[in-house]
Coordinates of C-alpha atoms in Angstrom, one line a residue:
M352 CA 108.9 136.1 85.3
A353 CA 107.4 133.1 83.6
A354 CA 104.3 134.6 82.1
A355 CA 102.0 137.7 82.4
D356 CA 99.8 135.8 85.0
C357 CA 102.7 134.3 86.9
I358 CA 105.3 136.0 89.1
T359 CA 108.1 134.3 91.0
L360 CA 110.2 134.8 94.1
P361 CA 113.1 132.9 95.7
Y362 CA 112.1 129.8 97.8
A363 CA 113.9 131.3 100.8
A364 CA 111.7 134.4 100.6
T365 CA 108.6 132.4 101.3
G366 CA 109.8 131.1 104.7
A367 CA 108.1 127.8 103.9
F368 CA 111.0 125.5 103.0
S369 CA 113.7 123.6 104.8
G370 CA 117.2 124.9 105.2
L371 CA 118.5 121.9 103.3
L372 CA 116.4 122.7 100.2
T373 CA 117.3 126.4 100.2
D374 CA 121.0 125.6 100.8
Y375 CA 120.8 123.2 97.8
L376 CA 119.3 125.8 95.6
A377 CA 122.0 128.2 96.7
Q378 CA 124.6 125.5 95.9
K379 CA 126.2 125.6 99.4
P380 CA 129.4 123.6 99.3
A381 CA 128.5 121.6 102.3
L382 CA 125.8 119.7 100.3
A383 CA 127.9 119.1 97.2
P384 CA 129.0 115.6 98.3
F385 CA 125.4 114.4 98.5
Y386 CA 124.3 114.9 94.9
H387 CA 125.8 114.2 91.5
R388 CA 124.9 117.1 89.2
F389 CA 123.1 120.3 89.9
P390 CA 119.8 120.8 88.1
E391 CA 120.8 123.2 85.4
L392 CA 120.5 122.8 81.6
A393 CA 124.3 122.4 81.2
S394 CA 124.2 119.3 83.4
F395 CA 122.1 117.2 81.1
T396 CA 124.6 116.6 78.4
A397 CA 126.8 114.6 80.7
Q398 CA 123.8 112.9 82.4
I399 CA 122.6 111.7 79.0
E400 CA 126.0 110.2 78.1
E401 CA 126.3 108.5 81.5
K402 CA 122.8 107.0 81.4
R403 CA 123.1 105.9 77.7
A404 CA 126.3 104.1 78.5
S405 CA 124.8 102.2 81.4
Y406 CA 121.2 101.4 80.3
S407 CA 121.1 98.1 78.4
P408 CA 118.9 97.3 75.4
E409 CA 117.4 94.4 77.5
A410 CA 116.3 96.8 80.2
R411 CA 114.7 99.1 77.6
Q412 CA 112.9 96.1 75.9
R413 CA 111.5 94.9 79.2
L414 CA 110.3 98.4 80.2
V415 CA 108.5 99.1 76.9
A416 CA 106.9 95.7 76.6
D417 CA 105.5 95.9 80.1
L418 CA 104.3 99.5 79.6
R419 CA 102.4 98.4 76.5
A420 CA 100.9 95.6 78.4
Q421 CA 99.8 98.0 81.2
Y422 CA 98.0 100.3 78.8
A423 CA 96.4 97.4 77.0
E424 CA 95.0 96.1 80.3
L425 CA 93.4 99.5 80.9
G426 CA 91.4 99.1 77.6
G427 CA 90.2 101.9 75.5
E428 CA 92.3 104.1 73.2
V429 CA 95.7 105.2 74.4
P430 CA 96.0 109.0 73.9
P431 CA 98.0 109.7 70.8
A432 CA 100.8 111.6 72.6
V433 CA 101.2 108.7 75.1
A434 CA 101.2 106.1 72.2
A435 CA 103.9 108.2 70.5
N436 CA 106.0 108.3 73.6
L437 CA 105.8 104.6 74.1
E438 CA 107.2 104.2 70.6
L439 CA 109.9 106.7 71.3
L440 CA 110.9 104.8 74.5
A441 CA 111.9 101.8 72.4
R442 CA 114.8 103.9 70.9
D443 CA 118.1 104.2 72.6
T444 CA 118.0 108.0 72.1
T445 CA 115.0 108.5 74.4
F446 CA 115.3 109.2 78.1
T447 CA 112.8 109.8 80.9
I448 CA 112.1 112.6 83.3
T449 CA 110.4 111.0 86.3
T450 CA 108.3 112.1 89.2
G451 CA 106.5 109.8 91.7
H452 CA 103.7 110.1 94.1
Q453 CA 101.3 108.1 96.3
L454 CA 97.9 107.0 94.9
N455 CA 96.0 109.8 96.6
L456 CA 92.3 109.9 95.9
F457 CA 91.4 112.5 93.2
T458 CA 95.1 113.4 93.1
G459 CA 95.2 114.5 96.7
P460 CA 97.1 117.8 97.4
L461 CA 97.9 120.3 94.6
Y462 CA 101.6 119.3 94.6
F463 CA 100.7 116.0 92.9
V464 CA 99.7 118.1 89.8
Y465 CA 102.7 120.4 90.2
K466 CA 105.1 117.5 90.2
I467 CA 103.7 116.1 86.9
I468 CA 103.6 119.6 85.2
T469 CA 107.3 120.0 86.2
A470 CA 108.2 116.7 84.5
I471 CA 106.2 117.6 81.4
K472 CA 107.6 121.1 81.1
L473 CA 111.2 119.9 81.6
S474 CA 110.8 117.2 79.0
Q475 CA 109.7 119.9 76.5
E476 CA 112.6 122.2 77.4
L477 CA 115.1 119.4 77.1
K478 CA 113.8 118.5 73.6
A479 CA 114.3 122.1 72.5
A480 CA 117.9 122.1 73.9
H481 CA 118.8 118.6 72.6
P482 CA 116.8 118.0 69.4
D483 CA 118.7 114.7 68.6
Y484 CA 117.2 113.1 71.7
D485 CA 113.7 112.6 73.0
F486 CA 112.4 113.0 76.5
V487 CA 109.4 111.3 78.0
P488 CA 107.7 112.5 81.3
V489 CA 106.9 109.6 83.6
Y490 CA 104.7 109.3 86.6
W491 CA 105.9 106.5 88.9
L492 CA 102.9 105.3 90.9
A493 CA 103.7 104.4 94.5
T494 CA 101.5 101.3 94.2
E495 CA 103.5 99.2 96.7
D496 CA 103.1 101.7 99.5
H497 CA 100.9 100.2 102.2
D498 CA 100.1 103.3 104.3
F499 CA 96.4 103.6 103.4
A500 CA 95.7 106.3 106.0
E501 CA 97.9 108.7 104.0
I502 CA 96.0 108.4 100.8
N503 CA 92.3 107.6 101.6
H504 CA 91.1 111.2 101.7
F505 CA 91.3 114.6 100.1
Q506 CA 90.0 118.1 100.8
L507 CA 87.6 120.1 98.6
F508 CA 86.1 123.5 99.5
G509 CA 86.9 122.9 103.2
K510 CA 85.4 119.5 103.4
T511 CA 87.3 116.2 103.8
H512 CA 86.1 113.4 101.6
S513 CA 87.4 110.0 102.6
W514 CA 87.1 106.3 101.9
A515 CA 87.2 103.6 104.6
G516 CA 88.7 101.0 102.3
P517 CA 87.6 97.7 100.8
G518 CA 86.6 96.1 104.2
E519 CA 88.1 94.2 107.0
G520 CA 91.3 92.4 106.1
G521 CA 91.7 94.3 102.9
L522 CA 94.4 96.7 104.2
G523 CA 98.0 96.2 105.0
G524 CA 99.2 95.3 101.5
P525 CA 100.2 97.4 98.5
V526 CA 97.6 100.1 98.0
G527 CA 97.7 99.8 94.2
R528 CA 96.1 96.4 94.5
L529 CA 93.1 97.5 96.6
P530 CA 89.7 96.8 95.1
L531 CA 87.4 99.9 95.1
A532 CA 84.6 98.4 97.2
G533 CA 82.6 101.0 99.0
L534 CA 84.2 103.9 97.2
Q535 CA 81.0 104.8 95.2
E536 CA 78.7 104.9 98.3
E537 CA 81.2 106.5 100.7
L538 CA 82.9 109.1 98.5
L539 CA 81.8 109.4 94.8
S540 CA 78.1 109.8 95.7
Q541 CA 79.0 112.6 98.2
L542 CA 80.8 114.8 95.7
P543 CA 79.4 118.1 94.5
P544 CA 77.8 118.0 91.1
E545 CA 80.4 120.4 89.6
V546 CA 83.1 117.7 89.8
P547 CA 84.1 116.9 86.2
A548 CA 82.9 113.5 84.9
A549 CA 86.5 112.4 84.2
F550 CA 87.3 112.3 87.9
R551 CA 84.3 110.1 88.7
D552 CA 84.8 107.9 85.6
A553 CA 88.4 107.0 86.5
Y554 CA 87.1 105.3 89.6
T555 CA 83.8 103.8 88.4
N556 CA 85.5 102.2 85.4
S557 CA 88.4 100.7 87.3
Q558 CA 88.9 97.6 89.4
T559 CA 91.8 98.7 91.6
L560 CA 93.3 101.9 92.9
S561 CA 96.3 101.6 90.6
E562 CA 94.0 101.4 87.6
A563 CA 91.9 104.4 88.7
T564 CA 94.9 106.5 89.4
R565 CA 96.4 105.7 86.0
R566 CA 93.1 106.5 84.3
L567 CA 92.8 109.8 86.1
A568 CA 96.4 110.9 85.5
T569 CA 96.0 109.9 81.8
G570 CA 92.8 111.9 81.6
L571 CA 94.5 115.0 83.0
F572 CA 97.9 114.7 81.3
G573 CA 97.6 112.2 78.4
E574 CA 97.5 115.0 75.8
Y575 CA 101.0 116.0 77.0
G576 CA 102.4 112.5 76.6
L577 CA 102.6 111.6 80.3
V578 CA 103.5 107.9 80.7
C579 CA 102.2 106.2 83.9
L580 CA 104.2 103.3 85.3
D581 CA 103.1 100.7 87.9
A582 CA 106.3 98.9 88.9
D583 CA 104.5 96.2 91.0
R584 CA 104.7 93.8 88.1
P585 CA 106.4 90.3 88.0
T586 CA 108.1 91.1 84.7
L587 CA 109.6 94.3 85.9
K588 CA 110.6 92.8 89.2
Q589 CA 113.0 90.5 87.3
A590 CA 115.3 93.6 87.2
L591 CA 115.5 93.5 91.0
K592 CA 117.4 90.2 91.2
P593 CA 121.0 91.6 91.5
L594 CA 119.8 94.2 94.0
L595 CA 118.0 91.6 96.1
E596 CA 120.9 89.2 96.2
K597 CA 123.3 92.0 97.3
E598 CA 120.9 93.3 99.9
I599 CA 120.1 89.9 101.4
K600 CA 123.7 88.8 101.5
E601 CA 125.4 92.0 102.6
Q602 CA 122.7 94.4 103.9
F603 CA 124.7 96.9 101.9
S604 CA 122.1 99.7 101.7
N605 CA 121.9 100.3 105.4
Q606 CA 125.7 100.5 105.7
A607 CA 125.8 103.0 102.9
V608 CA 123.0 105.2 104.3
Q609 CA 124.4 105.1 107.9
A610 CA 127.7 106.4 106.6
T611 CA 126.0 109.1 104.6
N612 CA 123.8 110.1 107.6
A613 CA 126.9 110.6 109.7
R614 CA 128.3 113.0 107.1
L615 CA 124.9 114.8 106.7
T616 CA 124.7 115.3 110.4
A617 CA 128.2 116.6 110.6
A618 CA 127.3 119.1 107.9
G619 CA 124.4 120.3 110.0
Y620 CA 121.5 118.5 108.3
K621 CA 119.1 116.1 109.8
P622 CA 118.5 112.8 107.9
Q623 CA 114.9 112.6 106.5
V624 CA 114.2 108.9 106.5
Y625 CA 115.2 105.9 108.7
S626 CA 117.2 103.1 107.2
R627 CA 116.5 99.6 108.4
P628 CA 119.0 96.7 108.6
L629 CA 117.3 95.1 105.6
N630 CA 115.5 97.6 103.4
L631 CA 113.0 95.2 101.9
F632 CA 109.4 94.1 102.5
F633 CA 107.9 90.7 101.7
L634 CA 104.6 90.4 99.9
T635 CA 102.8 87.5 101.5
D636 CA 100.2 85.0 100.2
E637 CA 97.7 86.8 102.2
G638 CA 98.3 90.1 100.3
K639 CA 100.2 91.8 103.2
R640 CA 103.4 93.8 102.9
E641 CA 105.6 92.8 105.8
R642 CA 109.1 93.9 106.9
L643 CA 112.0 91.5 106.6
E644 CA 113.7 91.6 110.1
P645 CA 117.1 90.0 110.4
D646 CA 117.7 88.2 113.7
A647 CA 120.2 90.2 115.6
A648 CA 121.6 87.3 117.6
P649 CA 125.3 86.5 116.9
G650 CA 125.6 83.9 114.2
A651 CA 121.8 83.7 113.6
D652 CA 120.8 82.7 110.1
C653 CA 117.2 83.9 110.4
T654 CA 115.2 86.6 108.8
Q655 CA 111.7 87.0 110.2
V656 CA 108.5 87.7 108.3
T657 CA 105.4 88.4 110.3
V658 CA 102.3 86.9 108.7
R659 CA 98.9 87.1 110.5
G660 CA 100.7 87.9 113.7
T661 CA 103.1 85.0 113.5
A662 CA 106.8 85.4 112.8
R663 CA 108.3 83.0 110.4
C664 CA 112.0 82.4 110.1
H665 CA 113.7 82.2 106.7
S666 CA 117.4 81.4 106.3
Q667 CA 119.6 83.5 104.0
A668 CA 119.7 80.6 101.5
E669 CA 115.9 80.4 101.5
L670 CA 115.5 84.1 100.9
L671 CA 118.1 84.0 98.1
A672 CA 116.3 81.2 96.4
L673 CA 113.0 83.1 96.7
A674 CA 114.6 86.2 95.2
T675 CA 115.8 84.2 92.2
A676 CA 112.6 82.3 91.6
E677 CA 110.0 84.9 92.6
P678 CA 111.5 88.4 92.9
E679 CA 108.0 89.8 92.7
R680 CA 107.5 88.6 96.3
F681 CA 109.9 91.4 97.4
S682 CA 109.1 95.1 97.7
P683 CA 111.8 97.8 98.2
N684 CA 111.2 100.3 101.0
V685 CA 111.9 104.0 100.8
V686 CA 115.7 103.5 100.7
L687 CA 115.7 101.0 97.8
R688 CA 112.6 102.1 95.8
P689 CA 114.5 105.0 94.1
V690 CA 117.3 102.6 93.0
Y691 CA 114.6 100.2 91.6
Q692 CA 113.2 103.1 89.6
E693 CA 116.6 104.1 88.2
I694 CA 117.3 100.5 87.2
L695 CA 114.0 100.2 85.3
L696 CA 114.0 103.6 83.5
P697 CA 116.4 105.4 81.2
N698 CA 116.0 108.3 83.6
L699 CA 117.9 111.5 83.8
A700 CA 116.2 113.5 86.5
Y701 CA 113.9 112.8 89.5
I702 CA 111.4 115.5 90.4
G703 CA 110.3 115.6 94.1
G704 CA 109.3 117.9 96.9
G705 CA 111.7 119.2 99.6
A706 CA 111.4 116.1 101.8
E707 CA 112.1 113.8 98.8
V708 CA 115.2 115.8 97.9
A709 CA 116.4 115.4 101.5
Y710 CA 116.0 111.6 101.6
W711 CA 117.5 111.1 98.1
F712 CA 120.6 112.9 99.5
Q713 CA 120.9 110.0 101.8
L714 CA 121.1 107.5 98.9
K715 CA 124.0 108.5 96.7
D716 CA 126.3 105.8 98.1
V717 CA 123.5 103.2 97.7
F718 CA 123.5 104.0 93.9
A719 CA 127.3 103.8 93.8
A720 CA 127.4 100.4 95.4
L721 CA 125.2 99.0 92.6
G722 CA 126.8 101.0 89.8
V723 CA 123.6 102.7 89.0
P724 CA 123.8 106.4 87.8
Y725 CA 122.5 108.8 90.3
P726 CA 119.9 111.1 88.6
I727 CA 119.8 114.9 88.7
M728 CA 117.6 115.9 91.7
L729 CA 115.2 118.6 90.7
P730 CA 112.9 120.2 93.3
R731 CA 109.4 120.3 91.8
N732 CA 107.8 123.6 90.9
S733 CA 106.0 125.0 93.9
A734 CA 103.3 127.6 93.6
M735 CA 100.4 129.5 95.2
Y736 CA 97.3 130.1 93.2
L737 CA 95.7 133.5 93.6
S738 CA 92.1 133.8 92.5
R739 CA 90.8 137.1 91.1
A740 CA 88.7 137.4 94.3
N741 CA 91.7 137.0 96.6
A742 CA 93.9 139.2 94.5
G743 CA 91.2 141.9 94.8
K744 CA 91.2 141.5 98.6
L745 CA 94.9 141.8 98.7
A746 CA 94.9 145.0 96.6
K747 CA 92.1 146.5 98.7
L748 CA 94.2 146.0 101.8
G749 CA 97.1 147.8 100.1
L750 CA 99.3 144.7 100.0
S751 CA 101.4 143.3 97.1
T752 CA 101.5 139.6 96.2
F753 CA 104.9 139.3 97.9
D754 CA 103.6 140.8 101.1
I755 CA 101.3 137.9 101.8
F756 CA 104.2 135.7 102.7
K757 CA 105.0 137.8 105.8
P758 CA 103.9 136.8 109.2
L759 CA 100.4 137.9 110.2
A760 CA 101.5 140.2 113.0
E761 CA 103.8 142.0 110.6
L762 CA 101.1 142.3 108.0
K763 CA 98.7 143.8 110.5
K764 CA 101.2 146.5 111.3
Q765 CA 101.7 147.2 107.6
V766 CA 97.9 147.4 107.0
G767 CA 97.4 149.5 110.1
A768 CA 100.1 152.0 109.0
Q769 CA 98.3 152.3 105.6
L770 CA 95.0 152.8 107.3
G771 CA 96.5 155.5 109.5
Q772 CA 96.4 153.5 112.7
E773 CA 98.6 155.0 115.4
E774 CA 101.3 152.5 116.5
I775 CA 100.9 152.2 120.3
S776 CA 104.1 151.8 122.3
L777 CA 104.7 152.8 125.8
A778 CA 108.4 151.8 125.7
A779 CA 109.6 155.4 126.5
Q780 CA 107.2 155.6 129.5
Q781 CA 108.4 152.3 130.7
Q782 CA 112.0 153.6 130.6
A783 CA 111.0 156.8 132.4
L784 CA 109.1 154.8 135.1
A785 CA 112.2 152.5 135.6
A786 CA 114.4 155.5 135.9
A787 CA 112.1 157.1 138.5
F788 CA 112.0 153.9 140.6
E789 CA 115.8 153.6 140.4
Q790 CA 115.9 157.0 142.1
V791 CA 113.4 155.9 144.7
Q792 CA 115.3 152.7 145.3
A793 CA 118.6 154.7 145.8
L794 CA 116.8 156.9 148.3
A795 CA 115.5 153.9 150.2
Q796 CA 118.9 152.4 150.3
R797 CA 120.2 155.6 152.0
L798 CA 117.4 156.0 154.5
D799 CA 116.1 152.5 155.2
P800 CA 117.6 149.5 153.3
T801 CA 114.8 147.3 154.5
L802 CA 112.5 149.2 152.1
V803 CA 114.5 148.4 149.0
K804 CA 112.5 145.1 148.4
S805 CA 109.2 147.0 148.8
V806 CA 110.3 149.6 146.2
A807 CA 111.3 146.9 143.8
A808 CA 108.0 145.2 144.2
E809 CA 106.1 148.4 143.5
A810 CA 108.3 149.0 140.5
Q811 CA 107.4 145.6 139.1
K812 CA 103.7 146.2 139.8
A813 CA 103.8 149.6 138.1
A814 CA 105.6 148.2 135.0
G815 CA 103.0 145.5 134.8
S816 CA 100.2 148.0 135.0
L817 CA 101.8 150.1 132.2
A818 CA 102.2 147.0 130.0
G819 CA 98.6 146.1 130.6
L820 CA 97.5 149.6 129.5
E821 CA 99.7 149.3 126.4
K822 CA 97.8 146.1 125.4
R823 CA 94.4 147.8 126.0
L824 CA 95.4 150.9 124.0
S825 CA 96.7 148.7 121.2
K826 CA 93.4 146.7 121.2
A827 CA 91.4 149.9 121.1
A828 CA 93.5 151.1 118.1
E829 CA 93.0 147.8 116.3
A830 CA 89.2 148.0 116.9
K831 CA 89.0 151.0 114.7
H832 CA 90.1 148.9 111.8
E833 CA 88.7 145.6 112.9
T834 CA 87.0 144.8 109.6
A835 CA 90.3 145.2 107.7
Y836 CA 92.1 142.9 110.1
A837 CA 89.4 140.3 109.9
Q838 CA 89.7 140.4 106.1
L839 CA 93.5 140.1 106.3
T840 CA 93.3 137.1 108.7
S841 CA 90.7 135.3 106.6
L842 CA 92.8 135.9 103.4
K843 CA 95.9 134.6 105.2
D844 CA 94.1 131.5 106.3
K845 CA 92.8 130.8 102.8
L846 CA 96.2 131.1 101.1
F847 CA 98.0 129.3 103.9
P848 CA 95.5 126.7 105.2
E849 CA 96.5 125.3 108.6
G850 CA 99.4 127.6 108.5
G851 CA 101.1 125.8 105.6
L852 CA 101.4 126.3 101.9
Q853 CA 98.1 125.9 99.9
E854 CA 99.7 123.2 97.7
R855 CA 100.0 120.9 100.7
T856 CA 96.3 120.9 101.5
D857 CA 94.0 122.1 98.6
N858 CA 92.9 119.8 95.8
V859 CA 93.2 120.7 92.1
L860 CA 89.4 120.5 91.8
S861 CA 89.1 123.6 94.0
I862 CA 90.7 125.5 91.2
M863 CA 89.7 123.5 88.0
I864 CA 86.0 123.7 88.7
N865 CA 86.2 127.5 88.3
N866 CA 89.3 127.6 86.0
P867 CA 89.2 124.6 83.5
G868 CA 92.3 125.9 81.9
F869 CA 94.4 125.7 85.1
I870 CA 96.7 122.9 83.8
R871 CA 97.5 124.8 80.6
Q872 CA 98.1 127.9 82.7
L873 CA 100.6 126.0 84.9
L874 CA 102.5 124.7 81.8
A875 CA 102.8 128.3 80.6
C876 CA 104.0 129.6 84.0
F877 CA 106.3 126.9 85.3
E878 CA 110.0 127.1 84.5
P879 CA 111.5 124.0 86.2
L880 CA 115.2 125.0 86.0
A881 CA 114.5 128.6 87.2
L882 CA 114.3 127.1 90.7
E883 CA 111.9 129.7 92.0
F884 CA 108.5 129.7 93.7
A885 CA 105.6 130.8 91.5
V886 CA 102.5 132.8 92.3
V887 CA 99.9 131.9 89.6
H888 CA 97.1 134.5 89.1
E889 CA 93.7 133.5 87.9
V890 CA 93.1 134.9 84.4

């Protein structure tokens, strides 16, 4: 138990997580080949030594210089805790704990916040365990992602707020570069007045979506030293050159992933992401992010880039020259982005959701091929928030916090039993009826075998009638407690919107508006290395 207002249960007990994730947490031997070190405190000593030996002073200087430039470009005062962590990052005894996320408007689903809180809390715990080192929580902004439809909306109090984007022709490129045209009229002006000014100001004071997301994350977590990193930067992309050369020449990442996928499948797990022959995008002059597609013809020396509907052919030599002169024109996809992250950062652990853990398990051999240390994979803290009102409803129904994870039909039976509802079952009568018709069928067989089918038909009809009566009687019994069942169904829908976990749908504002101390409460409740699901009660 993390705190008085927070209780925990095993992930497997929620019924909401994949077999791969629960098997990982249970340390099933079948998954051991797909990760490096298990996320436990004892693993970090070796991880620190390995990363310290491989991370160069030049890489650290490049990172810190560009981070300082990014914060200077935002303008205004850098929160003291962030400024202190930027100074610490210049030392070779400082390491990062990283999480990453898309640039969802207003943070998107709750798990955005849960990821970052996990990184902050783990950094604090590692400092306590390793006082000679420092640990900085980092939020890696997925600024190069181009799937605008995934990030252009969020839900608040049952209403979806969305933004159409900056206008025709403005989409299809890295979302971090998007100007915020139309956002004020379409979204900000439609928000309820209770939304804190910090959320509005992050967007009204920014030119791009990357800027706005950095301002908002800093506003929410700056006091805890969170460092935000946008890696879509020419200076940082210089670190990609060795990776780009190897990928363009050898298409090594796809070979590594395909071999790993075969082993994962043989172990009984389905690969999470699709690897392409060339796991790179190209950033065009028109601002689009286009796939690099190698020509499959034997002996062909052509990689196609589609620009404005027209495919252009580049030879391998041309691509290599571009990679050397302008590495910022290239963008890693889901397979190579994690490696880019680990090249840039003195990172020890990556914090992600279940799907992220699954696709990182496809990448261990990609890291090995580049000689880059594979980080500790830590599932983010996952939680349900239980308001006082909903906790009261749960208690009124005679249910515990753990009960709410059961299927609705099972909960109805449990509530019905507590309310004294008689359980309706005509199974015994069905058995007696079947036995009676067996006797009649035996008699028909002796006297007139042509009547056997008629007897069977009557038996089926009678069984159906009895089943129908059972349903009607059950419905009548339920009607006596209809109000309680309606309350139960409503509560289940609130805590599991659209049948899934609350954290995958609800926005943090749905809690913070009524509970301004929510983030501090999460910091007190979450225990990253406990590897358990939390239920956070409103205080």
